[in-house]
Structure formats: C-alpha cells, structure tokens
mmCIF file of C-alpha atoms and ligand atoms in Angstrom:
data_model
loop_
_atom_site.group_PDB
_atom_site.id
_atom_site.type_symbol
_atom_site.label_atom_id
_atom_site.label_comp_id
_atom_site.label_asym_id
_atom_site.label_seq_id
_atom_site.Cartn_x
_atom_site.Cartn_y
_atom_site.Cartn_z
ATOM 1 C CA MET A 23 6.037 -9.279 4.231
ATOM 2 C CA THR A 24 5.335 -5.660 3.273
ATOM 3 C CA ALA A 25 4.645 -4.291 0.007
ATOM 4 C CA ASP A 26 7.325 -4.063 -2.772
ATOM 5 C CA SER A 27 4.709 -3.282 -5.351
ATOM 6 C CA ALA A 28 2.678 -0.733 -3.160
ATOM 7 C CA PRO A 29 0.904 2.069 -4.794
ATOM 8 C CA PRO A 30 2.295 5.564 -4.637
ATOM 9 C CA PRO A 31 1.858 6.745 -0.941
ATOM 10 C CA ASN A 32 -0.657 9.405 -1.243
ATOM 11 C CA GLY A 33 -3.245 8.367 -3.727
ATOM 12 C CA GLU A 34 -2.132 10.500 -6.683
ATOM 13 C CA LYS A 35 -2.600 8.065 -9.571
ATOM 14 C CA SER A 36 -3.742 9.312 -12.849
ATOM 15 C CA GLU A 37 -3.201 6.661 -15.409
ATOM 16 C CA ASP A 38 -6.262 5.482 -17.363
ATOM 17 C CA GLN A 39 -8.037 8.618 -16.983
ATOM 18 C CA PRO A 40 -9.772 10.755 -19.688
ATOM 19 C CA SER A 41 -7.303 13.718 -20.478
ATOM 20 C CA CYS A 42 -9.851 16.261 -19.560
ATOM 21 C CA GLU A 43 -9.609 14.844 -16.022
ATOM 22 C CA ARG A 44 -7.303 16.800 -13.769
ATOM 23 C CA ARG A 45 -8.230 15.668 -10.283
ATOM 24 C CA PRO A 46 -6.616 12.724 -8.539
ATOM 25 C CA SER A 47 -8.333 9.481 -8.372
ATOM 26 C CA ILE A 48 -8.142 6.899 -5.793
ATOM 27 C CA ASP A 49 -8.591 3.168 -6.434
ATOM 28 C CA ILE A 50 -10.626 1.833 -3.686
ATOM 29 C CA ALA A 51 -10.564 -2.126 -3.102
ATOM 30 C CA VAL A 52 -13.981 -2.918 -1.803
ATOM 31 C CA LEU A 53 -14.619 -6.026 0.013
ATOM 32 C CA ALA A 54 -18.175 -6.505 1.016
ATOM 33 C CA GLY A 55 -17.886 -9.714 2.752
ATOM 34 C CA ASP A 56 -20.735 -11.374 4.870
ATOM 35 C CA GLY A 57 -23.800 -10.631 6.735
ATOM 36 C CA ILE A 58 -24.562 -6.714 6.625
ATOM 37 C CA GLY A 59 -21.331 -6.159 4.870
ATOM 38 C CA PRO A 60 -22.955 -6.006 1.387
ATOM 39 C CA GLU A 61 -25.722 -3.699 2.625
ATOM 40 C CA VAL A 62 -23.462 -1.320 4.341
ATOM 41 C CA ILE A 63 -20.963 -1.233 1.324
ATOM 42 C CA SER A 64 -23.867 -0.525 -1.224
ATOM 43 C CA ALA A 65 -24.739 2.454 1.081
ATOM 44 C CA ALA A 66 -21.013 3.743 1.077
ATOM 45 C CA GLU A 67 -20.910 3.108 -2.841
ATOM 46 C CA ASP A 68 -23.636 5.697 -3.099
ATOM 47 C CA VAL A 69 -21.665 8.150 -1.047
ATOM 48 C CA MET A 70 -18.555 7.417 -3.217
ATOM 49 C CA GLU A 71 -20.535 8.215 -6.251
ATOM 50 C CA ALA A 72 -21.763 11.494 -4.676
ATOM 51 C CA VAL A 73 -18.298 12.564 -3.671
ATOM 52 C CA SER A 74 -16.873 11.806 -7.133
ATOM 53 C CA ALA A 75 -19.676 13.757 -8.728
ATOM 54 C CA ARG A 76 -19.073 16.669 -6.629
ATOM 55 C CA THR A 77 -16.075 18.156 -8.660
ATOM 56 C CA PRO A 78 -15.089 20.767 -6.104
ATOM 57 C CA LEU A 79 -14.065 18.018 -3.650
ATOM 58 C CA GLY A 80 -11.218 17.450 -5.884
ATOM 59 C CA VAL A 81 -11.013 13.744 -6.003
ATOM 60 C CA GLY A 82 -12.701 10.949 -8.061
ATOM 61 C CA LEU A 83 -13.153 7.641 -6.275
ATOM 62 C CA ARG A 84 -12.817 4.326 -8.184
ATOM 63 C CA PRO A 85 -14.110 1.435 -6.221
ATOM 64 C CA ARG A 86 -13.379 -1.930 -7.338
ATOM 65 C CA HIS A 87 -14.979 -5.213 -6.025
ATOM 66 C CA VAL A 88 -12.899 -8.017 -4.291
ATOM 67 C CA ASP A 89 -14.529 -11.168 -4.371
ATOM 68 C CA TYR A 90 -14.052 -12.610 -0.997
ATOM 69 C CA ASP A 91 -16.404 -13.873 1.523
ATOM 70 C CA ALA A 92 -17.217 -16.856 3.740
ATOM 71 C CA ASP A 93 -18.725 -18.665 0.552
ATOM 72 C CA VAL A 94 -15.620 -18.339 -1.189
ATOM 73 C CA TYR A 95 -13.734 -19.638 1.892
ATOM 74 C CA LEU A 96 -16.156 -22.717 2.296
ATOM 75 C CA LYS A 97 -15.771 -23.440 -1.402
ATOM 76 C CA THR A 98 -11.940 -23.129 -1.780
ATOM 77 C CA GLY A 99 -10.637 -22.854 1.701
ATOM 78 C CA ARG A 100 -8.829 -19.539 0.538
ATOM 79 C CA LEU A 101 -7.687 -17.166 3.140
ATOM 80 C CA PHE A 102 -5.048 -14.353 2.712
ATOM 81 C CA ASP A 103 -3.250 -15.819 -0.151
ATOM 82 C CA ASP A 104 -0.834 -14.148 -2.444
ATOM 83 C CA ALA A 105 -3.686 -13.671 -4.922
ATOM 84 C CA LEU A 106 -5.651 -11.680 -2.597
ATOM 85 C CA ARG A 107 -2.835 -9.831 -1.183
ATOM 86 C CA GLU A 108 -1.933 -8.661 -4.777
ATOM 87 C CA GLU A 109 -5.396 -7.738 -5.536
ATOM 88 C CA LEU A 110 -5.852 -5.588 -2.524
ATOM 89 C CA LEU A 111 -2.217 -4.152 -2.772
ATOM 90 C CA SER A 112 -3.085 -2.487 -6.133
ATOM 91 C CA SER A 113 -5.357 -0.246 -4.599
ATOM 92 C CA GLN A 114 -4.951 2.712 -2.388
ATOM 93 C CA LEU A 115 -7.532 2.228 0.187
ATOM 94 C CA ILE A 116 -9.322 -0.857 1.307
ATOM 95 C CA LEU A 117 -12.909 -0.204 2.132
ATOM 96 C CA PHE A 118 -13.983 -3.297 4.267
ATOM 97 C CA GLY A 119 -17.724 -4.190 5.088
ATOM 98 C CA ALA A 120 -17.601 -7.326 7.457
ATOM 99 C CA LEU A 121 -16.410 -11.033 7.652
ATOM 100 C CA GLY A 122 -17.809 -13.622 9.644
ATOM 101 C CA ASP A 123 -20.567 -16.437 9.125
ATOM 102 C CA PRO A 124 -22.057 -18.766 11.395
ATOM 103 C CA ARG A 125 -21.094 -21.842 9.105
ATOM 104 C CA VAL A 126 -17.301 -20.857 9.551
ATOM 105 C CA ALA A 127 -15.701 -21.452 12.936
ATOM 106 C CA PRO A 128 -14.939 -18.347 15.091
ATOM 107 C CA GLY A 129 -11.427 -17.218 14.374
ATOM 108 C CA ILE A 130 -10.659 -18.495 10.974
ATOM 109 C CA LEU A 131 -11.686 -15.547 9.047
ATOM 110 C CA GLU A 132 -10.970 -13.103 11.718
ATOM 111 C CA ARG A 133 -7.294 -14.256 12.027
ATOM 112 C CA GLY A 134 -7.068 -15.714 8.469
ATOM 113 C CA ILE A 135 -7.947 -12.514 6.619
ATOM 114 C CA ILE A 136 -8.454 -9.375 9.028
ATOM 115 C CA LEU A 137 -5.514 -9.920 11.229
ATOM 116 C CA ALA A 138 -3.355 -11.227 8.277
ATOM 117 C CA MET A 139 -4.173 -8.247 6.387
ATOM 118 C CA ARG A 140 -3.468 -5.647 9.197
ATOM 119 C CA THR A 141 0.148 -7.495 9.714
ATOM 120 C CA ALA A 142 0.801 -8.037 5.942
ATOM 121 C CA PHE A 143 0.081 -4.351 5.143
ATOM 122 C CA ASP A 144 1.719 -2.995 8.222
ATOM 123 C CA GLN A 145 -1.379 -1.218 9.480
ATOM 124 C CA ALA A 146 0.153 -0.211 12.574
ATOM 125 C CA VAL A 147 -2.488 1.745 14.324
ATOM 126 C CA ASN A 148 -6.084 1.537 14.378
ATOM 127 C CA VAL A 149 -7.884 4.710 14.925
ATOM 128 C CA ARG A 150 -11.107 4.649 16.529
ATOM 129 C CA PRO A 151 -13.019 7.834 17.346
ATOM 130 C CA VAL A 152 -15.553 7.853 20.200
ATOM 131 C CA ARG A 153 -17.503 11.015 19.131
ATOM 132 C CA LEU A 154 -21.133 11.585 19.980
ATOM 133 C CA TYR A 155 -22.727 13.442 17.005
ATOM 134 C CA SER A 156 -25.480 16.059 17.879
ATOM 135 C CA GLY A 157 -29.024 14.511 17.768
ATOM 136 C CA VAL A 158 -27.643 11.120 18.965
ATOM 137 C CA GLU A 159 -28.701 9.696 22.161
ATOM 138 C CA SER A 160 -26.055 7.994 24.259
ATOM 139 C CA PRO A 161 -27.330 5.118 26.526
ATOM 140 C CA VAL A 162 -25.208 6.732 29.007
ATOM 141 C CA ARG A 163 -26.775 9.572 31.118
ATOM 142 C CA GLY A 164 -24.901 12.947 30.837
ATOM 143 C CA VAL A 165 -22.959 11.986 27.730
ATOM 144 C CA ASN A 166 -23.624 14.418 24.903
ATOM 145 C CA ALA A 167 -22.000 16.207 21.720
ATOM 146 C CA GLU A 168 -20.246 18.644 24.137
ATOM 147 C CA ASN A 169 -18.183 16.243 26.530
ATOM 148 C CA CYS A 170 -17.812 13.084 24.174
ATOM 149 C CA ASP A 171 -14.964 13.767 21.552
ATOM 150 C CA LEU A 172 -12.095 11.550 22.054
ATOM 151 C CA VAL A 173 -10.075 8.967 19.952
ATOM 152 C CA PHE A 174 -8.328 5.687 20.687
ATOM 153 C CA ILE A 175 -5.110 4.854 19.043
ATOM 154 C CA ARG A 176 -5.118 1.028 19.319
ATOM 155 C CA GLU A 177 -1.744 -0.482 18.492
ATOM 156 C CA ASN A 178 -2.718 -2.833 15.605
ATOM 157 C CA LEU A 179 -0.089 -5.523 15.222
ATOM 158 C CA GLU A 180 1.183 -7.096 18.546
ATOM 159 C CA GLY A 181 0.062 -7.675 22.169
ATOM 160 C CA ALA A 182 -2.032 -10.798 22.476
ATOM 161 C CA TYR A 183 -2.846 -10.631 18.674
ATOM 162 C CA THR A 184 0.351 -12.128 17.409
ATOM 163 C CA GLY A 185 -1.104 -15.641 18.110
ATOM 164 C CA GLY A 186 1.689 -17.049 20.130
ATOM 165 C CA GLY A 187 0.912 -19.769 22.710
ATOM 166 C CA SER A 188 0.452 -23.239 23.488
ATOM 167 C CA THR A 189 -1.702 -25.922 24.867
ATOM 168 C CA THR A 190 -0.229 -28.925 26.880
ATOM 169 C CA HIS A 191 -1.735 -31.791 28.833
ATOM 170 C CA ARG A 192 -4.970 -31.536 26.787
ATOM 171 C CA GLY A 193 -7.666 -33.673 27.849
ATOM 172 C CA THR A 194 -5.761 -34.749 31.217
ATOM 173 C CA GLY A 195 -7.665 -32.694 33.639
ATOM 174 C CA HIS A 196 -4.502 -30.586 34.001
ATOM 175 C CA GLU A 197 -4.467 -28.942 30.782
ATOM 176 C CA VAL A 198 -2.208 -25.737 30.510
ATOM 177 C CA ALA A 199 -2.726 -22.938 28.006
ATOM 178 C CA LEU A 200 -0.180 -20.174 27.656
ATOM 179 C CA GLN A 201 -1.123 -17.327 25.614
ATOM 180 C CA GLU A 202 1.574 -14.733 24.927
ATOM 181 C CA SER A 203 1.299 -11.006 24.571
ATOM 182 C CA VAL A 204 4.136 -9.490 22.287
ATOM 183 C CA ASN A 205 5.378 -5.865 23.069
ATOM 184 C CA THR A 206 8.262 -4.726 21.264
ATOM 185 C CA GLU A 207 9.904 -1.301 21.535
ATOM 186 C CA PRO A 208 10.033 -0.037 17.873
ATOM 187 C CA VAL A 209 6.230 -1.004 17.282
ATOM 188 C CA ILE A 210 5.120 0.743 20.454
ATOM 189 C CA ARG A 211 7.279 3.658 19.637
ATOM 190 C CA ARG A 212 5.722 4.063 16.314
ATOM 191 C CA ALA A 213 2.161 3.843 17.511
ATOM 192 C CA THR A 214 3.205 6.270 20.337
ATOM 193 C CA ARG A 215 4.701 8.767 17.865
ATOM 194 C CA TYR A 216 1.626 8.680 15.762
ATOM 195 C CA ALA A 217 -0.703 9.234 18.725
ATOM 196 C CA LEU A 218 1.304 12.119 20.299
ATOM 197 C CA GLY A 219 1.188 13.864 16.708
ATOM 198 C CA LEU A 220 -2.551 13.505 16.754
ATOM 199 C CA ALA A 221 -2.596 14.771 20.098
ATOM 200 C CA SER A 222 -0.608 17.802 19.150
ATOM 201 C CA ARG A 223 -2.956 18.727 16.309
ATOM 202 C CA ARG A 224 -6.104 18.075 18.626
ATOM 203 C CA ARG A 225 -6.434 19.455 22.338
ATOM 204 C CA GLY A 226 -2.946 18.275 23.416
ATOM 205 C CA HIS A 227 -3.607 15.876 25.678
ATOM 206 C CA LEU A 228 -2.537 11.956 25.606
ATOM 207 C CA THR A 229 -3.520 9.210 28.133
ATOM 208 C CA LEU A 230 -1.828 5.866 27.919
ATOM 209 C CA CYS A 231 -4.551 3.175 28.791
ATOM 210 C CA HIS A 232 -2.847 -0.018 29.992
ATOM 211 C CA LYS A 233 -2.609 -2.074 33.240
ATOM 212 C CA THR A 234 0.812 -1.110 34.528
ATOM 213 C CA ASN A 235 -0.132 -2.041 38.064
ATOM 214 C CA ILE A 236 -0.232 -5.611 37.130
ATOM 215 C CA LEU A 237 1.175 -5.955 33.627
ATOM 216 C CA THR A 238 4.566 -4.625 34.748
ATOM 217 C CA ALA A 239 6.771 -5.797 31.968
ATOM 218 C CA ALA A 240 4.588 -4.595 29.157
ATOM 219 C CA GLY A 241 2.908 -1.611 31.059
ATOM 220 C CA ASP A 242 6.345 -0.384 31.999
ATOM 221 C CA LEU A 243 7.682 -0.343 28.571
ATOM 222 C CA TRP A 244 4.885 1.365 27.179
ATOM 223 C CA TRP A 245 4.930 4.199 29.727
ATOM 224 C CA ARG A 246 8.758 4.662 29.531
ATOM 225 C CA VAL A 247 8.498 4.873 25.534
ATOM 226 C CA LEU A 248 5.599 7.410 25.891
ATOM 227 C CA GLN A 249 7.641 9.418 28.241
ATOM 228 C CA ASP A 250 10.657 9.497 26.092
ATOM 229 C CA GLU A 251 8.847 10.230 22.786
ATOM 230 C CA ALA A 252 6.733 12.918 24.698
ATOM 231 C CA ARG A 253 9.856 14.801 25.081
ATOM 232 C CA HIS A 254 9.472 15.922 21.498
ATOM 233 C CA PHE A 255 5.978 16.939 21.878
ATOM 234 C CA ASN A 256 5.916 20.069 24.200
ATOM 235 C CA ASP A 257 2.516 20.876 23.453
ATOM 236 C CA VAL A 258 1.124 17.516 24.769
ATOM 237 C CA ASP A 259 0.387 16.554 28.375
ATOM 238 C CA ILE A 260 0.553 12.913 29.059
ATOM 239 C CA ASP A 261 -1.107 10.671 31.830
ATOM 240 C CA GLN A 262 -2.081 7.096 32.207
ATOM 241 C CA VAL A 263 -5.186 5.228 33.353
ATOM 242 C CA ASN A 264 -5.411 1.528 33.944
ATOM 243 C CA ALA A 265 -7.746 -0.352 31.778
ATOM 244 C CA ASP A 266 -10.124 -1.285 34.560
ATOM 245 C CA ALA A 267 -10.445 2.196 35.795
ATOM 246 C CA MET A 268 -10.893 3.344 31.961
ATOM 247 C CA CYS A 269 -14.218 1.449 32.146
ATOM 248 C CA LEU A 270 -15.460 3.702 34.837
ATOM 249 C CA HIS A 271 -14.158 7.019 33.569
ATOM 250 C CA LEU A 272 -14.951 6.515 29.992
ATOM 251 C CA PRO A 273 -18.681 6.300 30.388
ATOM 252 C CA TYR A 274 -18.725 8.621 33.484
ATOM 253 C CA ASP A 275 -16.467 11.610 32.066
ATOM 254 C CA PRO A 276 -15.477 11.007 28.459
ATOM 255 C CA GLY A 277 -14.605 14.965 28.437
ATOM 256 C CA ARG A 278 -11.410 14.025 30.391
ATOM 257 C CA PHE A 279 -9.973 12.279 27.281
ATOM 258 C CA ASP A 280 -8.548 13.325 24.212
ATOM 259 C CA VAL A 281 -6.283 10.751 22.447
ATOM 260 C CA VAL A 282 -6.068 7.404 24.296
ATOM 261 C CA LEU A 283 -3.409 5.362 23.385
ATOM 262 C CA THR A 284 -3.626 1.566 24.145
ATOM 263 C CA ASP A 285 -2.489 -1.807 22.990
ATOM 264 C CA ASN A 286 -4.337 -4.155 20.892
ATOM 265 C CA LEU A 287 -6.476 -6.141 23.402
ATOM 266 C CA PHE A 288 -7.289 -3.152 25.611
ATOM 267 C CA GLY A 289 -8.112 -1.246 22.458
ATOM 268 C CA ASP A 290 -10.362 -3.956 21.018
ATOM 269 C CA ILE A 291 -12.447 -4.208 24.176
ATOM 270 C CA LEU A 292 -12.551 -0.574 25.364
ATOM 271 C CA THR A 293 -13.487 0.692 21.982
ATOM 272 C CA ASP A 294 -16.577 -1.548 22.040
ATOM 273 C CA LEU A 295 -17.410 0.240 25.384
ATOM 274 C CA GLY A 296 -16.522 3.449 23.437
ATOM 275 C CA ALA A 297 -19.050 2.539 20.717
ATOM 276 C CA MET A 298 -21.910 2.397 23.217
ATOM 277 C CA VAL A 299 -20.756 5.581 24.826
ATOM 278 C CA GLN A 300 -21.050 7.440 21.668
ATOM 279 C CA GLY A 301 -24.552 6.108 20.801
ATOM 280 C CA GLY A 302 -24.077 2.740 19.445
ATOM 281 C CA ILE A 303 -21.955 0.244 17.395
ATOM 282 C CA GLY A 304 -23.772 1.161 14.377
ATOM 283 C CA LEU A 305 -21.796 4.573 14.552
ATOM 284 C CA SER A 306 -18.336 3.275 15.325
ATOM 285 C CA ALA A 307 -15.775 3.894 12.646
ATOM 286 C CA SER A 308 -12.275 2.765 12.434
ATOM 287 C CA ALA A 309 -9.356 3.196 10.195
ATOM 288 C CA ASN A 310 -6.276 0.739 10.113
ATOM 289 C CA LEU A 311 -3.470 3.040 8.927
ATOM 290 C CA ASN A 312 -0.293 2.119 7.430
ATOM 291 C CA LEU A 313 1.764 4.880 8.376
ATOM 292 C CA GLU A 314 4.501 4.963 5.916
ATOM 293 C CA GLY A 315 2.365 4.744 2.842
ATOM 294 C CA THR A 316 4.093 1.353 1.840
ATOM 295 C CA ALA A 317 0.686 -0.451 1.533
ATOM 296 C CA PRO A 318 -2.731 0.621 1.669
ATOM 297 C CA SER A 319 -4.772 1.291 4.791
ATOM 298 C CA MET A 320 -7.954 -0.373 5.677
ATOM 299 C CA VAL A 321 -11.100 1.189 6.905
ATOM 300 C CA GLU A 322 -14.021 -0.756 8.334
ATOM 301 C CA GLY A 323 -16.939 -0.383 10.706
ATOM 302 C CA VAL A 324 -16.331 -1.700 14.104
ATOM 303 C CA HIS A 325 -19.283 -3.679 14.168
ATOM 304 C CA GLY A 326 -18.927 -7.236 12.567
ATOM 305 C CA SER A 327 -21.405 -9.162 10.179
ATOM 306 C CA ALA A 328 -24.213 -9.388 12.361
ATOM 307 C CA PRO A 329 -25.808 -12.389 10.523
ATOM 308 C CA ASP A 330 -28.828 -12.146 12.808
ATOM 309 C CA ILE A 331 -29.952 -8.782 11.286
ATOM 310 C CA ALA A 332 -28.466 -9.405 7.643
ATOM 311 C CA GLY A 333 -30.741 -9.050 4.544
ATOM 312 C CA ARG A 334 -33.464 -7.097 6.198
ATOM 313 C CA GLY A 335 -32.188 -3.618 4.796
ATOM 314 C CA TRP A 336 -31.997 -1.743 8.116
ATOM 315 C CA ALA A 337 -28.345 -2.109 9.152
ATOM 316 C CA SER A 338 -26.635 0.921 10.229
ATOM 317 C CA PRO A 339 -24.560 2.381 7.103
ATOM 318 C CA PHE A 340 -22.946 5.110 9.434
ATOM 319 C CA ALA A 341 -20.011 3.395 10.778
ATOM 320 C CA THR A 342 -18.965 2.397 7.132
ATOM 321 C CA ILE A 343 -19.544 5.571 5.796
ATOM 322 C CA LEU A 344 -17.562 7.550 8.459
ATOM 323 C CA SER A 345 -14.764 4.788 8.054
ATOM 324 C CA LEU A 346 -14.633 5.797 4.358
ATOM 325 C CA ALA A 347 -14.377 9.612 5.425
ATOM 326 C CA MET A 348 -11.306 8.571 7.637
ATOM 327 C CA GLY A 349 -9.651 6.639 4.955
ATOM 328 C CA LEU A 350 -9.897 9.821 2.313
ATOM 329 C CA ALA A 351 -8.746 12.069 5.106
ATOM 330 C CA SER A 352 -5.655 9.808 5.779
ATOM 331 C CA LEU A 353 -4.728 9.989 2.107
ATOM 332 C CA GLY A 354 -5.090 13.943 2.366
ATOM 333 C CA HIS A 355 -8.308 14.318 0.814
ATOM 334 C CA THR A 356 -9.687 15.845 3.980
ATOM 335 C CA GLU A 357 -12.249 18.064 2.126
ATOM 336 C CA ALA A 358 -13.999 14.968 0.876
ATOM 337 C CA GLY A 359 -13.720 13.398 4.158
ATOM 338 C CA ILE A 360 -15.346 16.187 5.716
ATOM 339 C CA ALA A 361 -17.986 16.519 3.203
ATOM 340 C CA ILE A 362 -18.985 12.930 3.961
ATOM 341 C CA GLU A 363 -18.749 13.514 7.831
ATOM 342 C CA SER A 364 -20.791 16.654 7.612
ATOM 343 C CA ALA A 365 -23.485 14.949 5.593
ATOM 344 C CA VAL A 366 -23.462 12.150 8.061
ATOM 345 C CA ALA A 367 -23.653 14.519 11.091
ATOM 346 C CA ALA A 368 -26.630 16.436 9.360
ATOM 347 C CA GLU A 369 -28.478 13.378 8.898
ATOM 348 C CA LEU A 370 -28.045 12.328 12.435
ATOM 349 C CA SER A 371 -28.923 15.708 13.805
ATOM 350 C CA GLY A 372 -32.625 14.913 13.070
ATOM 351 C CA GLY A 373 -32.552 12.464 15.883
ATOM 352 C CA VAL A 374 -33.338 9.324 13.717
ATOM 353 C CA PRO A 375 -32.706 5.923 14.967
ATOM 354 C CA ILE A 376 -29.452 4.721 13.465
ATOM 355 C CA SER A 377 -30.654 1.185 12.582
ATOM 356 C CA GLY A 378 -33.630 -1.000 12.822
ATOM 357 C CA VAL A 379 -37.182 -0.696 11.654
ATOM 358 C CA GLY A 380 -37.257 2.885 12.741
ATOM 359 C CA LEU A 381 -34.567 4.128 10.218
ATOM 360 C CA PRO A 382 -36.337 5.899 7.749
ATOM 361 C CA GLY A 383 -36.091 4.241 4.214
ATOM 362 C CA GLY A 384 -33.611 1.761 6.016
ATOM 363 C CA THR A 385 -30.081 1.431 5.045
ATOM 364 C CA ALA A 386 -30.517 2.716 1.581
ATOM 365 C CA GLY A 387 -32.665 5.500 2.585
ATOM 366 C CA ALA A 388 -30.260 6.872 4.797
ATOM 367 C CA ALA A 389 -27.561 6.470 2.079
ATOM 368 C CA GLU A 390 -29.418 8.371 -0.343
ATOM 369 C CA ARG A 391 -29.998 11.247 2.025
ATOM 370 C CA ILE A 392 -26.477 11.332 2.831
ATOM 371 C CA ALA A 393 -25.517 11.086 -0.885
ATOM 372 C CA ASP A 394 -27.968 14.176 -1.446
ATOM 373 C CA ARG A 395 -26.582 16.240 1.205
ATOM 374 C CA ILE A 396 -23.081 15.853 -0.319
ATOM 375 C CA ALA A 397 -24.570 16.572 -3.773
ATOM 376 C CA ASP A 398 -25.949 19.911 -2.533
ATOM 377 C CA GLY A 399 -22.974 20.665 -0.192
ATOM 378 C CA THR A 400 -24.914 22.465 2.322
ATOM 379 C CA ALA A 401 -24.226 20.406 5.563
ATOM 380 C CA ALA A 402 -22.117 22.366 7.916
ATOM 381 C CA PRO A 403 -18.687 20.647 8.816
ATOM 382 C CA VAL A 404 -18.714 19.372 12.595
ATOM 383 C CA PRO A 405 -16.471 21.440 15.051
ATOM 384 C CA HIS A 406 -12.872 20.236 15.418
ATOM 385 C CA SER A 407 -13.502 17.254 13.281
ATOM 386 C CA LEU A 408 -10.866 14.617 13.954
ATOM 387 C CA LEU A 409 -10.506 14.475 10.058
ATOM 388 C CA THR A 410 -8.629 17.653 10.051
ATOM 389 C CA ALA A 411 -5.913 16.231 12.311
ATOM 390 C CA LEU A 412 -5.650 12.996 10.246
ATOM 391 C CA THR A 413 -3.323 14.259 7.695
ATOM 392 C CA PRO A 414 -1.638 11.683 5.279
ATOM 393 C CA SER A 415 -0.091 9.632 8.033
ATOM 394 C CA HIS A 416 3.384 9.057 6.311
ATOM 395 C CA SER A 417 3.987 12.799 6.205
ATOM 396 C CA SER A 418 3.161 13.353 9.709
ATOM 397 C CA MET A 419 5.861 10.862 10.895
ATOM 398 C CA GLY A 420 9.008 12.566 12.027
HETATM 399 C C1 IPM B 17 -12.485 -5.450 15.820
HETATM 400 C C2 IPM B 17 -12.760 -6.819 15.790
HETATM 401 C C3 IPM B 17 -11.638 -7.575 15.307
HETATM 402 C C4 IPM B 17 -10.574 -7.477 16.420
HETATM 403 C C5 IPM B 17 -11.745 -9.113 15.029
HETATM 404 C C6 IPM B 17 -12.879 -9.145 14.057
HETATM 405 C C7 IPM B 17 -10.411 -9.837 14.321
HETATM 406 O O1 IPM B 17 -13.059 -7.373 16.886
HETATM 407 O O2 IPM B 17 -12.000 -4.876 14.795
HETATM 408 O O3 IPM B 17 -12.637 -4.760 16.882
HETATM 409 O O4 IPM B 17 -10.341 -8.317 17.348
HETATM 410 O O5 IPM B 17 -9.551 -6.540 16.173
HETATM 411 MN MN1 MN B 18 -13.453 -5.718 18.342
#
C-alpha cells in the first residue's frame, strides 16, 4: 500500500542539477485536472517560478505535469492505477488543482483518485487553516483578522470515508442502506499526536470536535485517545465541542479555537463552514500530509473544479497558492512558504475581491502581482503564521 520507492523524506534531492547549484530542489508533481484547476495551477506556476528565482529563499522548485483529468478518464477509464501512482510517487510534493466534471458521475473521480491517493500515500491528516487575512471581509459580522486564526486537523483516511456499507432490498420499498464509519485507535492516535504537537507550537489549545453525546462508541474512543496522548503535552489544554455546537461557535466566536481535531466527515463539512467564516472558499487551503515521509504529501485548494465558472479567467488562485506554501513548509522550506504567504497577504490587504469580474486582472493578474511581491521580497510576514508550526511532519512525530 505505501511507498517502497518513495523519495527521500525531506526533499533534499540533488541529482540532475548543474554543479554550481547548491540549494536543494523539490520535484513537484502538478496535477491541474478539471474546471478551474488549470487556471489556478497556472497561477501557482508563476509563484513557483518566482520562488525559484529568488535565490535567498534557498530552494528550487521543479514542477512536472501529470496528465490526468476527466477527459483521460472518459477516454481510457483510468483511475488511480499503478502508472499514476508511480508517477506521483517520484515527486516530493503533489500540487493538485481540482478534479470533477459534469460528464462523470459524482463519486468516481473523488473516490477513484482523491481518496485513493490519500490512502495509498498514507496522507494521515488534512491540515485546513481557517485564518482571516487582513483586508478580507468575512460574511459573518464581527469576524476579523484578530479573532479568526484556527486550524482544523481532519483525520484523512477513515471514518465514513473508507466506503464500507451495503444496500439490500433495493427496489422493494423496504430498502436498507448501511454505511460504515471506521475508527481505529492507531490512526486516531497518530492524528491526535500530530494535532497536539501543532497546538503546542501554536497557542496551546486543542479542541476535539466530534459528536460524543450520540456517536458514543467512536466519540468515546477519540476522547480517550486524546486524553491519553495529551499527558505527553503539558503545554496543551484540551476540551471538546460537539459537531452541531461547532456550527454555532465557529462563526460566532472563532477566537475560542486554536487547533481543532476532528474526524474525516465532520472535518469535511466543518471546513466548508470555516471557509466561509474566513472570507470564502477561494481562500481555503489544505495540505494532505504524509507524516512519516514515506510518500509525498498532496496540497490542494478546498474548492472543487467549479465547472460553472471555468474558463473565464477569474477563479480565485489564492487557495491553491496558499496550499503550495503549506506544502513547502511541511518539507522544511518554511522561508519559501512564508514568502508566498506574505505576498498573498499583502495582495489581500488591499481589500480586492478574491474572485469574479472584480478581481483586477483576473486570476493571472493576481498571480503576477503575487509573483512580483515574492521577487521584491518586501511583503511582511503575517504574525503567528501557521507555517512556522508546520515543521517537517515526520520530524515532529515522537
Ligand atoms: C474536500 C472534498 C473531498 C472530500 C472530495 C472531493 C473527495 O470535498 O477535500 O473537502 O470529501 O474530502
Ligand atoms: Mn469538502
């Protein structure tokens, strides 16, 4: 299942480089995909170029295109097969645009590629920040840059996402559908330990979000594991909030949260709510992290392929670019990540619309301005950036 032929864990790969080149370079597999995927990926490519060109950032980025999208699926029926797996495995990071096309039935590409990849590459946690950058307006009154800086750690392999279940008595009027949620202690423990480590490098507060009052079997396991693991983190306070109550607290008082640990399904749902709280899905970044360095991590905007707005040139590039920043920081290239985030934050501070016809110069214009800001290096780092706490994941595990 996992990678025998995985790249070295921390991205220090130097073959094929001119001998004068001393800095490490990172091979990035870029899967642009469908809908707005190619537009936001092209924006991220401008950013990668700017990072590579700025020598003091200390890393060269070598993007390599992976040819896969709904067209390929429709023509060949390929999903996450050995060839695609090997192609992605030979990189140190996967940058993902979006997959999803109205011609393909829902679930096929989602399960057949995205979930298959998360599982095959053991991407155990999905890091999803909910941070409102200065200059961005939240649709929720009272939410601002001072009180909105939290991060979800979504367990990324199990829960309702393993796909187990059954349908019986179909078409009889008495159909029965069973849908399993799988919760195993080692997987929960690993995500919990990562979340605690992150909390101890941030503000020292971790909230478990589950539904322990009703889903007593799973919820209780999560809570007991958290209490057990928290004994090793004296600087982290823990508490828990039920998922329904989270829907009230998150928009009303995001400032009460630092790190939120949650299961796969709750994490999927709540991070869309989080995306709106922080100013829109176009700003919502994610990193699917392999915590041991045995296979590449994958970074992607939380938004999907948005076929309804594809091809107009005004999709928000911010989520993908911020995801790239997380990917670099997770490989230890924190400075490069911070240069990207700072440039994005500077761009957003002007209060520009984040997508749509009001986005000056469209997706490409925004990318160009961000790349320019990286080139001139004047953008100020955002305070308490999450990126400074995203040390190479495998070295932060005990
Ligand atoms: C997300 C998406 C995915 C998920 C789908 C596309 C598989 O909704 O990343 O949040 O459910 O995890
Ligand atoms: Mn989702």
